[in-house]
Coordinates of C-alpha atoms in Angstrom, one line a residue:
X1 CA 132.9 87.5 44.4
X2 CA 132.5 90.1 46.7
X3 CA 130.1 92.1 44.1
X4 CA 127.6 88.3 44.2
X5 CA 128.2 88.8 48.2
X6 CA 126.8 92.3 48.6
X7 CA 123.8 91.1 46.0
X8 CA 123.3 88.1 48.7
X9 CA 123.1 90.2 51.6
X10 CA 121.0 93.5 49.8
X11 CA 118.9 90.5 49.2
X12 CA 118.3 89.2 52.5
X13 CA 118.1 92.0 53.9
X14 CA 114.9 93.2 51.4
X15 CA 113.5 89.6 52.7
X16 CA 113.2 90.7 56.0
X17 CA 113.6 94.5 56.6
X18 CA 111.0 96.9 57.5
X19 CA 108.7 94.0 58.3
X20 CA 105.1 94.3 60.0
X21 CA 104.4 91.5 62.8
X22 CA 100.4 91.5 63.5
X23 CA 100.1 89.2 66.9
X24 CA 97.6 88.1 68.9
X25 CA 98.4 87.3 72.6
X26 CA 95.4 86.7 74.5
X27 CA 91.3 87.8 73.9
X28 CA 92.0 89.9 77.6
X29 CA 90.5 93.8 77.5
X30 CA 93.4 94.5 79.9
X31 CA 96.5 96.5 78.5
X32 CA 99.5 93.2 78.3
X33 CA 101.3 94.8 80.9
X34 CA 98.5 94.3 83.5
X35 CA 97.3 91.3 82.7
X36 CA 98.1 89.3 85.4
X37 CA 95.4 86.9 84.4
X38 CA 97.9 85.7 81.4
X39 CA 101.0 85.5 82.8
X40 CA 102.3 84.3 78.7
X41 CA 100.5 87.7 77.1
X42 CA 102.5 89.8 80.1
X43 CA 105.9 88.0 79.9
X44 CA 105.6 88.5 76.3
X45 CA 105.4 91.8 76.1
X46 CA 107.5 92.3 79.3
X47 CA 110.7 90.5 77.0
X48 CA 109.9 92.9 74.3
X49 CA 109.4 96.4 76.0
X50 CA 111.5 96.0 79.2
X51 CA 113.9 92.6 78.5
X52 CA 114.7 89.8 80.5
X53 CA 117.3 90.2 83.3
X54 CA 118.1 86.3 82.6
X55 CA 117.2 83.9 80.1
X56 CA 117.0 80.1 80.1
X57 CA 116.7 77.2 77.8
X58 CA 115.8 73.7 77.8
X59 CA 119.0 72.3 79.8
X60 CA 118.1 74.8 82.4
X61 CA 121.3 77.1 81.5
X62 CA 121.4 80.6 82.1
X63 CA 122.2 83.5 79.6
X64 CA 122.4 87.3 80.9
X65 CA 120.0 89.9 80.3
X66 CA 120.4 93.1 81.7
X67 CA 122.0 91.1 84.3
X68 CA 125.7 91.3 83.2
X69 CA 127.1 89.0 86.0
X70 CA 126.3 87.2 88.6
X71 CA 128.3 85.7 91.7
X72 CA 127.2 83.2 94.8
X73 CA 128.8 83.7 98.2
X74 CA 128.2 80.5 99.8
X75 CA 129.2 81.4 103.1
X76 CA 127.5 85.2 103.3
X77 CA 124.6 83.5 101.1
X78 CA 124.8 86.6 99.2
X79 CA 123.9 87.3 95.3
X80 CA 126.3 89.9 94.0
X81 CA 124.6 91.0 90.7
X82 CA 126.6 93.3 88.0
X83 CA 124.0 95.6 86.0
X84 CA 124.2 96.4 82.1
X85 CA 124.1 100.1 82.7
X86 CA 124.9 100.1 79.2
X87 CA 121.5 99.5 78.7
X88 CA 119.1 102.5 78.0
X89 CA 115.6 103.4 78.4
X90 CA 113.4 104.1 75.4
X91 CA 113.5 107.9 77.4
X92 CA 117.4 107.8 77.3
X93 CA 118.0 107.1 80.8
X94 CA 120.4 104.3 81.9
X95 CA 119.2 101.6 83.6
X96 CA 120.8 101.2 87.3
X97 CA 120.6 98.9 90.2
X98 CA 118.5 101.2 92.2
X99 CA 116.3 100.0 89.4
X100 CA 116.6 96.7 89.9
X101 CA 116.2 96.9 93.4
X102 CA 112.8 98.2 93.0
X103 CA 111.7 95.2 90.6
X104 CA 112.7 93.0 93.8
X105 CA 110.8 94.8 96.1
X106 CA 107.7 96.4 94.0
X107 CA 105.5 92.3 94.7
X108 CA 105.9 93.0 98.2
X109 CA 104.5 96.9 98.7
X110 CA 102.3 96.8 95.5
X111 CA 98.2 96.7 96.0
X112 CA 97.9 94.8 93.0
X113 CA 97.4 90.7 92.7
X114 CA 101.0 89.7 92.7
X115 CA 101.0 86.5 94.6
X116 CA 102.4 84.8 91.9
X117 CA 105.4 86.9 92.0
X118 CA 105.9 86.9 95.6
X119 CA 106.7 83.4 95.5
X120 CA 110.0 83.0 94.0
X121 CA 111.3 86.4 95.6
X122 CA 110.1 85.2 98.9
X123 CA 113.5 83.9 99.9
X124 CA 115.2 87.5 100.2
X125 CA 116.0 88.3 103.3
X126 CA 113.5 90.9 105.2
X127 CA 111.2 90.7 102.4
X128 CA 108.5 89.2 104.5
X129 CA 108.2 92.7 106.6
X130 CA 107.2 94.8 103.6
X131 CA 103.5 95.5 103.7
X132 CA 101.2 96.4 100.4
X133 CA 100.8 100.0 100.0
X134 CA 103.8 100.9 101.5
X135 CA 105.9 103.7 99.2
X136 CA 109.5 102.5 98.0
X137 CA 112.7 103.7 99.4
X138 CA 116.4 102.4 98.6
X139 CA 117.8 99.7 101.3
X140 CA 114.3 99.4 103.0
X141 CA 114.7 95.4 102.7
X142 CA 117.7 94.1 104.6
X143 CA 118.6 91.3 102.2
X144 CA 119.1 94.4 99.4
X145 CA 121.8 96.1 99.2
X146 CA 123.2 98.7 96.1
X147 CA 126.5 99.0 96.6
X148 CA 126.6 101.5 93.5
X149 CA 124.7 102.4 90.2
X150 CA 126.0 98.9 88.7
X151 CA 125.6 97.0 91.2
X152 CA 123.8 95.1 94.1
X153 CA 124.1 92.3 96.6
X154 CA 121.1 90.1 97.9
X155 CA 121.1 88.1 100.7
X156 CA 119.1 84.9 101.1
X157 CA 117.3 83.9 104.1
X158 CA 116.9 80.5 102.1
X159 CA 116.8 79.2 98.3
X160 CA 119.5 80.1 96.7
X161 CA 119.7 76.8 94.6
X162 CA 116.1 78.2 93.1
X163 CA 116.4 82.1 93.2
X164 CA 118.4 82.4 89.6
X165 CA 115.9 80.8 88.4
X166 CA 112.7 83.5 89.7
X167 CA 114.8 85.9 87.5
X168 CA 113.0 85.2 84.3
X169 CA 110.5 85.8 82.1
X170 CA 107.9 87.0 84.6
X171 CA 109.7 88.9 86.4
X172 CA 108.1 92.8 87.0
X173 CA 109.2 95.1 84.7
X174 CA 112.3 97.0 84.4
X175 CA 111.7 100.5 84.2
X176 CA 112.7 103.9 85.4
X177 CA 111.1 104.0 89.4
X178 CA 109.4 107.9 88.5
X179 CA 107.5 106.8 85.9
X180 CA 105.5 104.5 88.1
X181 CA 102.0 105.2 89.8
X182 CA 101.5 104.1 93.8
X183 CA 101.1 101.1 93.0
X184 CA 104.4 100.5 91.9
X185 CA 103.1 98.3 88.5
X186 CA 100.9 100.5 86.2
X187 CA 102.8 103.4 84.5
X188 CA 101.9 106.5 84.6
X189 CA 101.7 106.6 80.9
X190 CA 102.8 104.0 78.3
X191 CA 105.5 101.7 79.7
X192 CA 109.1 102.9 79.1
X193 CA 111.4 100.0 79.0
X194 CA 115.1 99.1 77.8
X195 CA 114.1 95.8 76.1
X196 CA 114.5 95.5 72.1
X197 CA 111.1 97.4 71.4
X198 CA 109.2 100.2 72.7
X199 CA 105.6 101.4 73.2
X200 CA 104.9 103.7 70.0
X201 CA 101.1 104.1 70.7
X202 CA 98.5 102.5 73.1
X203 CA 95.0 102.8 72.0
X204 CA 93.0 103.9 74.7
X205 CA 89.7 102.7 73.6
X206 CA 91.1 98.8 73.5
X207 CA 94.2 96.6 74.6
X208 CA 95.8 97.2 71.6
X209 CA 99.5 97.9 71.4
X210 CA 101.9 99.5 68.6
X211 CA 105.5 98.3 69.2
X212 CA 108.4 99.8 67.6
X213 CA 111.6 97.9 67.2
X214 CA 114.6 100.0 69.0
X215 CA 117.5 97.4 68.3
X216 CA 118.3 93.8 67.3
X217 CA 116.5 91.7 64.9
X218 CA 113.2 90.8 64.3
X219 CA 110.2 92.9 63.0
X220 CA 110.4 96.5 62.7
X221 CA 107.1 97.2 63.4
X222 CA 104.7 95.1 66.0
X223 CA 101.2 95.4 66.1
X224 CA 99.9 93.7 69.7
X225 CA 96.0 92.4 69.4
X226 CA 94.3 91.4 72.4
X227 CA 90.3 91.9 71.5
X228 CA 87.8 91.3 73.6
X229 CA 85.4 90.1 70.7
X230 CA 87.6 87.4 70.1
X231 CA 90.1 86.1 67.5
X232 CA 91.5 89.0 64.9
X233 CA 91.8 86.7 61.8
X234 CA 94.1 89.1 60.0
X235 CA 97.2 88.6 62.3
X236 CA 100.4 86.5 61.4
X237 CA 100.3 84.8 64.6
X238 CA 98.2 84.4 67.0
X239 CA 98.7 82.4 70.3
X240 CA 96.2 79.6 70.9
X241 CA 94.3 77.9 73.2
X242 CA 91.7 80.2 74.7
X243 CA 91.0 82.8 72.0
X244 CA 87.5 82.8 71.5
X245 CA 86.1 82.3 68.3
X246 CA 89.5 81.1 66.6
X247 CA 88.8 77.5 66.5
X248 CA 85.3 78.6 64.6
X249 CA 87.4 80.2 62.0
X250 CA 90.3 78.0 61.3
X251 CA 87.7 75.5 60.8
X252 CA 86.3 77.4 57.8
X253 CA 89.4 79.0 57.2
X254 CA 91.6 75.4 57.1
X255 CA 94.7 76.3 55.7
X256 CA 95.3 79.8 56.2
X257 CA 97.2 79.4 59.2
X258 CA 99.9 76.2 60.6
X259 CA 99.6 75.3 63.9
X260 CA 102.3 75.0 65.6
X261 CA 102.8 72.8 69.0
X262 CA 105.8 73.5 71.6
X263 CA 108.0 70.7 72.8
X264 CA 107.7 71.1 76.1
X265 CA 104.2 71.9 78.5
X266 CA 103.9 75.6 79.4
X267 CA 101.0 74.9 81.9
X268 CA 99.9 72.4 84.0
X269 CA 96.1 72.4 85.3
X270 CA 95.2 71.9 88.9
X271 CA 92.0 71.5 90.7
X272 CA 92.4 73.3 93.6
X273 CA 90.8 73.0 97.3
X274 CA 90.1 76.3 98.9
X275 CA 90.9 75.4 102.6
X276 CA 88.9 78.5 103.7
X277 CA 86.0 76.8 102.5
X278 CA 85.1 74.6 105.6
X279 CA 84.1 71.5 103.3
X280 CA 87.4 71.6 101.3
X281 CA 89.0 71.0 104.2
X282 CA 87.8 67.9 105.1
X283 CA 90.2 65.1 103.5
X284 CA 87.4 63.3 102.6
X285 CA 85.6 65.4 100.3
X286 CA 89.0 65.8 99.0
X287 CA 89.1 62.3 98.3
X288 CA 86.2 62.3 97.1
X289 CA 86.4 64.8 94.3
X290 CA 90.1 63.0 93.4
X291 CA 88.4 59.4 93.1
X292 CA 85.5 61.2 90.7
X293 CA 87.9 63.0 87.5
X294 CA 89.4 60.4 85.0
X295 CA 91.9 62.8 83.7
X296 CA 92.8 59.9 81.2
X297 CA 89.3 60.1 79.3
X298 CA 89.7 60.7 75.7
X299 CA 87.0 63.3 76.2
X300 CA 89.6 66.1 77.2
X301 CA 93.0 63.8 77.6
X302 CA 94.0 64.6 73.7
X303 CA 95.8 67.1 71.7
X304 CA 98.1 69.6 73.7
X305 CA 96.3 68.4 77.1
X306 CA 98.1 65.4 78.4
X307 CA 97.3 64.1 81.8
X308 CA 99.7 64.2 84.9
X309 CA 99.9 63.1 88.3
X310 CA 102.2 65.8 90.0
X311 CA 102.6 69.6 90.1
X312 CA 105.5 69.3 88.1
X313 CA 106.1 68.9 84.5
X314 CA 107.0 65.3 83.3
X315 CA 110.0 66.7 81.7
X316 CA 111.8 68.3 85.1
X317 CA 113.5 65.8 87.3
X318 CA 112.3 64.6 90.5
X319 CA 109.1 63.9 88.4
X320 CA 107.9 59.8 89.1
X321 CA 104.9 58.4 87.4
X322 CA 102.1 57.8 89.4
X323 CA 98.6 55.8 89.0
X324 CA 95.3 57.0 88.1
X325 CA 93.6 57.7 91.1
X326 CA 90.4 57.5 89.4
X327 CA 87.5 55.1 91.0
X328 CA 84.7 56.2 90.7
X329 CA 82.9 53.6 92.6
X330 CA 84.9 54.7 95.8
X331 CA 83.9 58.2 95.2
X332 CA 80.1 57.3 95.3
X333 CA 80.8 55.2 98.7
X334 CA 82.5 58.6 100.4
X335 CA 79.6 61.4 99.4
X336 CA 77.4 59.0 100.5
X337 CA 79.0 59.2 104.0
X338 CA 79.5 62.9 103.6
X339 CA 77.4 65.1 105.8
X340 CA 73.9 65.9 104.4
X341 CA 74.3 69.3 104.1
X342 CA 77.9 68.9 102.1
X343 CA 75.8 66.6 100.1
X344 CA 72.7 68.3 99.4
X345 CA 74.9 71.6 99.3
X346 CA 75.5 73.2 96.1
X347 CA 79.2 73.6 95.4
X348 CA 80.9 76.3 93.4
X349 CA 83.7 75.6 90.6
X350 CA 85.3 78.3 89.8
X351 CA 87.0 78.5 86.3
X352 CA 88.6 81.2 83.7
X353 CA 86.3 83.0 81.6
X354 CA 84.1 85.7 80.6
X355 CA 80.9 85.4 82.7
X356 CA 77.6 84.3 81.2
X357 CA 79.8 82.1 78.2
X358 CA 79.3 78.4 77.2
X359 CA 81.9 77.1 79.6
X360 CA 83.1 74.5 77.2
X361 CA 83.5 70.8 77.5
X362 CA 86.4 70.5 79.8
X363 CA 84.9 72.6 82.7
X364 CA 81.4 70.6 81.6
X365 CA 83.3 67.4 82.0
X366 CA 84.7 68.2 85.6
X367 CA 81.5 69.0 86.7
X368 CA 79.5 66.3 85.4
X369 CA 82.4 63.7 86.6
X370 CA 81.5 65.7 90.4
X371 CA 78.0 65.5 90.0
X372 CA 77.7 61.7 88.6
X373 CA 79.8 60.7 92.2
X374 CA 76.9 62.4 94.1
X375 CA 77.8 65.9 94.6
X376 CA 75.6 69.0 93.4
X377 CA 77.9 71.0 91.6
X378 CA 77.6 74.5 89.2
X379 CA 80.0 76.8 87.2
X380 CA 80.8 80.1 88.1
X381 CA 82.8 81.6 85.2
X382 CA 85.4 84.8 86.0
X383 CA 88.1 86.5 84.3
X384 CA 89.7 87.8 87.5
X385 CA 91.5 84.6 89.0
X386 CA 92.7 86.3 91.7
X387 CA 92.6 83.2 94.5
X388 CA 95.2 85.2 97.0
X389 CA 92.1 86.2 99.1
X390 CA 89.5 83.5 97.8
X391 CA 85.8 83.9 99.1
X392 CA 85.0 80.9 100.9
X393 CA 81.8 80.2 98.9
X394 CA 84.1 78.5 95.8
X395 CA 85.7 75.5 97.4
X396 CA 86.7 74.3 94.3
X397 CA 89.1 76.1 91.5
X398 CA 90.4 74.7 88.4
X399 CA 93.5 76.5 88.0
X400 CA 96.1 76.8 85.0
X401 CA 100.0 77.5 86.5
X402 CA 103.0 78.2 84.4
X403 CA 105.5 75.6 84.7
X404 CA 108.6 76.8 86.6
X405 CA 112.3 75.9 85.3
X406 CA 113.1 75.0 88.7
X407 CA 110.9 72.1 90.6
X408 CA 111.4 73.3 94.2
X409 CA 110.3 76.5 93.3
X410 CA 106.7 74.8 92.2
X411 CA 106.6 73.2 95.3
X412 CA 107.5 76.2 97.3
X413 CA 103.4 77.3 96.1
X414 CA 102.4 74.8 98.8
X415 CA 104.4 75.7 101.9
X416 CA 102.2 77.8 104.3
X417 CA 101.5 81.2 103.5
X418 CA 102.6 80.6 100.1
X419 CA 100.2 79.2 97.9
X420 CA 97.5 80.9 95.8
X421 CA 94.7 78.6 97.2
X422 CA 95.4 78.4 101.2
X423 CA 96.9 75.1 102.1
X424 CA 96.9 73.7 105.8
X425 CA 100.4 73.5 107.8
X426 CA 102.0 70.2 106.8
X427 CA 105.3 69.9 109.3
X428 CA 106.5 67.0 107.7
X429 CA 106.0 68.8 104.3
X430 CA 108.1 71.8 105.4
X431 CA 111.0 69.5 106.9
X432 CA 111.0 67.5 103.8
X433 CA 111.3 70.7 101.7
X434 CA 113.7 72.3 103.8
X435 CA 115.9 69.3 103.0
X436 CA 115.2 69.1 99.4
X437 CA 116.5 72.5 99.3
X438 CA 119.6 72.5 101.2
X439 CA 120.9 69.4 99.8
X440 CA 124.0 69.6 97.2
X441 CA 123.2 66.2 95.9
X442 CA 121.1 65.8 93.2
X443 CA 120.3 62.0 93.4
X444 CA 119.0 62.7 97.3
X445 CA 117.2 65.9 95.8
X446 CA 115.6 63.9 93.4
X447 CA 114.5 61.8 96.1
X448 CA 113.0 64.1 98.6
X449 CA 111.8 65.8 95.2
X450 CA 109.6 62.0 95.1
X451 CA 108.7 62.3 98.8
X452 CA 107.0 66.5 98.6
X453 CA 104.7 65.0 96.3
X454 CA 103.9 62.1 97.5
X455 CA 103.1 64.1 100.5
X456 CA 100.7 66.4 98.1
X457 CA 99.4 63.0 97.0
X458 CA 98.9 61.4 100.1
X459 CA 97.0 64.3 101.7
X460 CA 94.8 64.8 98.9
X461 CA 96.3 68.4 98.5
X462 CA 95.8 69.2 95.2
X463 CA 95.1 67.3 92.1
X464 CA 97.0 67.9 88.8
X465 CA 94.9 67.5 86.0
X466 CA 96.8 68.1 82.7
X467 CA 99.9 69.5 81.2
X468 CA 99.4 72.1 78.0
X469 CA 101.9 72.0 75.3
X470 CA 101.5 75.6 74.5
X471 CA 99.9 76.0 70.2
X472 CA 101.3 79.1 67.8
X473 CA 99.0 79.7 64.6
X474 CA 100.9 81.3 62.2
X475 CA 100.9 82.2 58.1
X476 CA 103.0 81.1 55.6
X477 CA 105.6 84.2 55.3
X478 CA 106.4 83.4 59.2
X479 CA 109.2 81.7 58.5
X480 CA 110.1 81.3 62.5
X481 CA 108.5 82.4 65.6
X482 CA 109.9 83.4 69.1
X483 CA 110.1 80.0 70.8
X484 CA 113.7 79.3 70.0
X485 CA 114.5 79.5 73.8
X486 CA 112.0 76.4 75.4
X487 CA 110.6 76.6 77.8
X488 CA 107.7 77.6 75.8
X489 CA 106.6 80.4 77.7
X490 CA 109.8 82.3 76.7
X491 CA 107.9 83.9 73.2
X492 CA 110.8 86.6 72.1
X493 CA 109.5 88.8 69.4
X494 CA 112.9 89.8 68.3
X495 CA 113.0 86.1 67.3
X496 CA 110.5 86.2 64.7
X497 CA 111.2 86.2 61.2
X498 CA 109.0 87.3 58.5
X499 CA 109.5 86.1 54.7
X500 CA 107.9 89.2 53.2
X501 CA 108.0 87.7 49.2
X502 CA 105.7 85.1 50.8
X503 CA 103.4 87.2 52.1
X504 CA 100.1 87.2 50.3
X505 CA 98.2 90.5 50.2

């Protein structure tokens, strides 16, 4: 019995050892780690190379990282967090709180776009005096405070329901504070991180990443493509949606790869109004543009693109079905009370994508559903979405967002001085959100959960276009792929598993 056990596990163990993982995250020519264009190719390899200092899955439940412990003092609102010093750096340094400090602050002081992760750390308190460009130093936020190498306390000026919950995924990066440049996110040479894999070799020529696995399961050896020509049809999985030239060769490639669709929506598309833009803040072009997109037209409403009517996912709570605002009719009637010059006026819509490409059908469709109200509108293609300090010539932005585990923390994008696209002061808003927040109930959160977007709605904010269901391609020896922990967005490479008897050579 015991001689049939060690066959069994000699044989496993030949299944899946010393396995090679080929993986294509994105068709970016920026290094993962930078890529703050795809947040999913970034977290991805953030999880691998640096690890997570909290996980979550579906039910919202939370699992440490390098976060040992955590404890709420409702009365001091104060975060004590307990560190894994345990943990080591792929250099052979520990990992500290001083550490961990600095991936709190680093959003705040760094030159780079980081507006998306400002947002869920905004409710530290004193982080809204740090400046970009400014050099780090221990205890230079008051809400931060290392008590010693294992440990630190945060204070909140508000938000603590929401903050656990900013400690995911996409989170900066973990990593000793030396071996970063001024501006405190792009390493001086290859990242060094304490997650399950590190950076064996970076090709400086391309985006290309060798990963080598340091502990746990899951491939040995990871190979990170992330071409600029498009999809690299030799790799075991490849993340889709966006890759340019996949669907070209699936289609004369059909079964090679599976395709794989998440449970839940990693994404929800917006068309955004950029209130700098003097006609985007007139609530009847606003209207306008709403009344003019069927979102339900089986022209781009299919597949992993559903719908929806709020800027939160139909799975989180608070979320309320809404009607199609879709009349196309009354869009015609307000253009043709717009000012001539709004209407004769060319309008920008700016979308994701490499500049002088066929913009595809669903930006084509957006603008031809503009143009058929009355409105003159064009494309402008670029692969730098950076909307924190949007040029007033592109009123309009279609705009992909990753969906938060938390609601409030979506909505928090919205509150002045927030939000990636500038949104006008809304009292009303802010009251109703400062309720939603402080409230212990959850029936009466879910309720003023209702009322923040029916105040978006009602004010012609911002219109939510579609949720994505995020779609894995992957070959036959893959026998399962990092998406164990849903949300979708969390992809763990340590998760995959690789059937190497099945793979054809």
């Amino acid at each position: 019995m015991k001689y049939l056990t060690l066959v069994f596990l000699f044989s496993s163990i030949s299944l899946y050892a010393k396995s090679e993982l080929k993986l294509q995250i994105s068709d970016s020519r920026i290094k993962p780690w930078l890529n703050f264009n795809d947040g999913y190719a970034r977290s991805t390899f953030n999880t691998a190379v640096h690890g997570q200092a909290l996980y979550f899955d579906t039910s919202l439940h939370i699992r440490p990282g390098y976060i040992k412990s955590w404890e709420w003092d409702y009365e001091k609102k104060k975060y004590t967090f307990e560190i894994d010093t345990s943990r080591k750096y792929s250099n052979g340094e520990s990992i500290s709180a001083y550490d961990f400090e600095y991936v709190l602050v680093k959003p705040f002081i760094s030159t780079a776009d980081t507006a998306l992760d400002r947002v869920p750390l905004g409710f530290i308190k004193g982080v809204s005096k740090l400046k970009p460009g400014m050099s780090f130093k221990t205890g230079m936020v008051d809400g931060i405070r290392v008590t010693n190498n294992k440990s630190l306390e945060v204070y909140l000026a508000s938000g603590h329901s929401r903050f656990l919950y900013s400690l995911g995924s996409r989170l900066p990066a973990l990593g000793p504070i030396s071996e970063f440049k001024s501006d405190h996110y792009t390493f001086k040479s290859i990242p060094i991180g304490s997650g399950p894999y590190r950076v064996s070799w970076s090709d400086p020529n391309s985006s290309t990443v060798h990963l080598k696995k340091v502990y746990g399961d899951g491939p040995s050896k990871v190979i990170l493509f992330s071409e600029k020509y498009g999809f690299e049809n030799d790799v075991d999985v490849a993340f889709g949606g966006g890759i340019s030239k996949m669907y070209d060769f699936l289609t004369k490639n059909p079964g090679k790869y599976r395709r794989i669709q998440s449970k839940l929506p990693f994404a929800i598309q917006f068309l955004e109004f950029n209130h700098r833009a003097g006609v985007a803040a007139d609530i009847n072009f606003r209207k306008a543009v709403t009344y003019a997109i069927d979102k339900y037209s089986t022209l781009t409403a299919s597949g992993s693109r559903t719908p929806i009517d709020q800027v939160i996912p139909n799975f989180s709570y608070g979320y309320k079905e809404k009607s199609n605002q879709y009349n196309l009719n009354r869009a015609k009637e307000i253009v043709a009370n717009l000012p001539k010059a709004v209407r004769e006026r060319e309008h920008i819509l700016l979308c994701h994508g490499a500049p002088g490409s066929d913009p595809g059908k669903y930006y084509r469709f957006i603008r031809d559903s503009l143009v058929e109200a009355g409105l003159k509108v064009k494309i402008e293609l670029t692969e730098d979405m950076n909307t924190n300090n949007l040029s007033e010539k592109y009123p309009l932005v279609l705009y992909g967002k990753y969906v938060e585990s938390y609601p409030l923390t979506t909505f928090a994008h919205y509150l002045p001085g927030n939000s990636h696209v500038t949104m006008p002061t809304n009292e009303q808003y802010e009251k109703v959100f400062a309720e939603a927040e402080a409230v212990e109930d959850l029936e009466k959160k879910v309720q003023l959960i209702h009322r923040l977007s029916e105040i978006l709605r009602e004010n012609y904010v911002v219109l939510p276009l579609y949720q994505r269901k995020f779609i894995y391609y992957k070959k036959n020896h893959i026998e399962a792929i990092g998406s164990k922990n849903e949300p979708a967005w969390n992809f763990n490479i340590s998760e995959v598993k690789i059937h190497e008897s099945k793979r054809k050579i």
